[in-house]
Amino acid sequence: MQRMYSPWRDVYMQSFKEEKPFTPEEGKSVFADIPPEQDEERYVLYRGEYCFAILNLYPYNCGHLMVIPYLQTPEFGDLDEKTMVEIFNLSNLCMEALKMTIKPHGFNFGANLGRVAGGSIDEHIHFHIVPRWEGDTNFMPVLGETKVLSNDLRQTYIQLREAIKKLQSKQKKP
């Protein structure tokens, strides 16, 4: 077996030593009731009226983020029209911000509805935006069952947050 060393990832790995696991109240998901004063430490990128965008702490790829309604429900049909519209508008805004910052070649976009569909937090519907690059599937996850992520989560958060602000300021101009 060969070993691949990535010492540049140590900064990212060390960031988890001090992190205390979030334990939600009984019956609430980890996404429910994140107070705005915790946005930066919990990597909340944007808050809308009906949903918010947050970086995934356990990303499939660099820049993997989620758009989550404030309403905690496992059912797609429980979301009203205003929430659905905001989810899609915010998803588009996030994809544009990802294009500006980490320049993916494409995206996977969708939701895992129910545990059998891969939903690890199946009690609170959420939509994944996973940036993809040509050739981003390689031998590491296939043979080594290891995913190498080369971007620093904090730096990605800062870049995306700034890109979202910039895109919004352009949208507001006539």
GROMACS .gro file of C-alpha atoms in nm, residues 13-155:
model
  143
   13MET     CA    1  -0.747   1.890   1.096
   14GLN     CA    2  -0.620   2.085   1.399
   15SER     CA    3  -0.930   2.307   1.388
   16PHE     CA    4  -1.141   2.015   1.515
   17LYS     CA    5  -0.943   1.962   1.837
   18GLU     CA    6  -1.110   2.250   2.020
   19GLU     CA    7  -1.449   2.205   1.859
   20LYS     CA    8  -1.723   2.092   2.094
   21PRO     CA    9  -1.994   1.886   1.928
   22PHE     CA   10  -2.325   2.063   1.892
   23THR     CA   11  -2.605   1.879   2.068
   24PRO     CA   12  -2.950   1.999   1.964
   25GLU     CA   13  -3.250   2.002   2.195
   26GLU     CA   14  -3.462   1.689   2.200
   27GLY     CA   15  -3.654   1.659   1.871
   28LYS     CA   16  -3.460   1.937   1.697
   29SER     CA   17  -3.213   1.884   1.415
   30VAL     CA   18  -2.858   2.023   1.419
   31PHE     CA   19  -2.986   2.281   1.166
   32ALA     CA   20  -3.269   2.412   1.384
   33ASP     CA   21  -3.241   2.741   1.567
   34ILE     CA   22  -2.880   2.832   1.491
   35PRO     CA   23  -2.852   3.174   1.659
   36PRO     CA   24  -2.721   3.450   1.429
   37GLU     CA   25  -2.435   3.520   1.670
   38GLN     CA   26  -2.303   3.169   1.587
   39ASP     CA   27  -2.314   3.220   1.209
   40GLU     CA   28  -1.940   3.253   1.165
   41GLU     CA   29  -1.841   2.963   1.390
   42ARG     CA   30  -2.112   2.739   1.239
   43TYR     CA   31  -2.027   2.853   0.879
   44VAL     CA   32  -2.365   3.006   0.797
   45LEU     CA   33  -2.305   3.190   0.470
   46TYR     CA   34  -2.635   3.367   0.422
   47ARG     CA   35  -2.972   3.405   0.594
   48GLY     CA   36  -3.287   3.463   0.396
   49GLU     CA   37  -3.645   3.504   0.511
   50TYR     CA   38  -3.735   3.133   0.478
   51CYS     CA   39  -3.401   2.951   0.452
   52PHE     CA   40  -3.027   2.983   0.496
   53ALA     CA   41  -2.705   2.859   0.334
   54ILE     CA   42  -2.432   2.685   0.532
   55LEU     CA   43  -2.105   2.511   0.449
   56ASN     CA   44  -2.109   2.137   0.507
   57LEU     CA   45  -1.871   2.045   0.791
   58TYR     CA   46  -1.828   1.700   0.637
   59PRO     CA   47  -1.801   1.788   0.268
   60TYR     CA   48  -1.803   1.550  -0.023
   61ASN     CA   49  -1.599   1.804  -0.222
   62CYS     CA   50  -1.444   2.144  -0.150
   63GLY     CA   51  -1.714   2.410  -0.130
   64HIS     CA   52  -1.993   2.158  -0.055
   65LEU     CA   53  -2.272   2.361   0.100
   66MET     CA   54  -2.637   2.322   0.189
   67VAL     CA   55  -2.949   2.535   0.162
   68ILE     CA   56  -3.183   2.466   0.452
   69PRO     CA   57  -3.535   2.591   0.527
   70TYR     CA   58  -3.594   2.725   0.879
   71LEU     CA   59  -3.900   2.500   0.896
   72GLN     CA   60  -3.788   2.162   1.028
   73THR     CA   61  -3.965   1.895   0.827
   74PRO     CA   62  -3.861   1.576   0.651
   75GLU     CA   63  -4.124   1.627   0.380
   76PHE     CA   64  -4.071   1.822   0.059
   77GLY     CA   65  -4.448   1.875   0.038
   78ASP     CA   66  -4.452   2.062   0.371
   79LEU     CA   67  -4.260   2.354   0.219
   80ASP     CA   68  -4.476   2.642   0.100
   81GLU     CA   69  -4.426   2.818  -0.232
   82LYS     CA   70  -4.235   3.115  -0.086
   83THR     CA   71  -3.988   2.880   0.083
   84MET     CA   72  -3.938   2.675  -0.233
   85VAL     CA   73  -3.877   2.987  -0.442
   86GLU     CA   74  -3.624   3.118  -0.191
   87ILE     CA   75  -3.448   2.779  -0.178
   88PHE     CA   76  -3.398   2.785  -0.554
   89ASN     CA   77  -3.299   3.153  -0.566
   90LEU     CA   78  -3.049   3.107  -0.282
   91SER     CA   79  -2.914   2.790  -0.445
   92ASN     CA   80  -2.853   2.984  -0.764
   93LEU     CA   81  -2.681   3.264  -0.570
   94CYS     CA   82  -2.457   3.008  -0.397
   95MET     CA   83  -2.365   2.839  -0.725
   96GLU     CA   84  -2.270   3.178  -0.873
   97ALA     CA   85  -2.056   3.250  -0.565
   98LEU     CA   86  -1.887   2.910  -0.602
   99LYS     CA   87  -1.817   2.984  -0.969
  100MET     CA   88  -1.653   3.314  -0.868
  101THR     CA   89  -1.437   3.165  -0.593
  102ILE     CA   90  -1.338   2.802  -0.656
  103LYS     CA   91  -1.440   2.777  -1.021
  104PRO     CA   92  -1.598   2.428  -1.044
  105HIS     CA   93  -1.677   2.273  -1.381
  106GLY     CA   94  -2.029   2.175  -1.267
  107PHE     CA   95  -2.248   2.088  -0.969
  108ASN     CA   96  -2.452   1.813  -0.813
  109PHE     CA   97  -2.766   1.966  -0.665
  110GLY     CA   98  -3.040   1.789  -0.473
  111ALA     CA   99  -3.176   1.645  -0.152
  112ASN     CA  100  -3.159   1.304   0.012
  113LEU     CA  101  -3.516   1.244   0.123
  114GLY     CA  102  -3.520   0.982   0.398
  115ARG     CA  103  -3.245   0.777   0.560
  116VAL     CA  104  -3.256   0.508   0.288
  117ALA     CA  105  -3.179   0.778   0.029
  118GLY     CA  106  -2.861   0.874   0.215
  119GLY     CA  107  -3.008   1.142   0.439
  120SER     CA  108  -2.799   1.148   0.756
  121ILE     CA  109  -3.019   1.424   0.900
  122ASP     CA  110  -3.346   1.301   0.762
  123GLU     CA  111  -3.573   1.490   1.004
  124HIS     CA  112  -3.485   1.829   0.846
  125ILE     CA  113  -3.496   1.855   0.466
  126HIS     CA  114  -3.191   2.027   0.318
  127PHE     CA  115  -3.050   2.072  -0.031
  128HIS     CA  116  -2.689   1.994  -0.117
  129ILE     CA  117  -2.480   2.189  -0.365
  130VAL     CA  118  -2.165   1.991  -0.443
  131PRO     CA  119  -1.908   2.156  -0.673
  132ARG     CA  120  -1.758   1.913  -0.924
  133TRP     CA  121  -1.445   1.919  -1.140
  134GLU     CA  122  -1.341   1.712  -1.438
  135GLY     CA  123  -1.156   1.414  -1.291
  136ASP     CA  124  -1.241   1.485  -0.927
  137THR     CA  125  -1.313   1.118  -0.869
  138ASN     CA  126  -0.980   0.943  -0.846
  139PHE     CA  127  -0.818   0.642  -0.684
  140MET     CA  128  -0.827   0.783  -0.328
  141PRO     CA  129  -1.200   0.743  -0.258
  142VAL     CA  130  -1.238   0.443  -0.489
  143LEU     CA  131  -0.947   0.230  -0.364
  144GLY     CA  132  -0.836   0.402  -0.045
  145GLU     CA  133  -1.179   0.494   0.092
  146THR     CA  134  -1.029   0.836   0.159
  147LYS     CA  135  -1.135   1.174   0.025
  148VAL     CA  136  -0.861   1.438   0.005
  149LEU     CA  137  -0.994   1.794   0.035
  150SER     CA  138  -0.743   2.062  -0.056
  151ASN     CA  139  -0.930   2.377   0.049
  152ASP     CA  140  -0.929   2.521   0.400
  153LEU     CA  141  -1.287   2.533   0.530
  154ARG     CA  142  -1.248   2.872   0.706
  155GLN     CA  143  -1.088   3.032   0.398
   0.00000   0.00000   0.00000
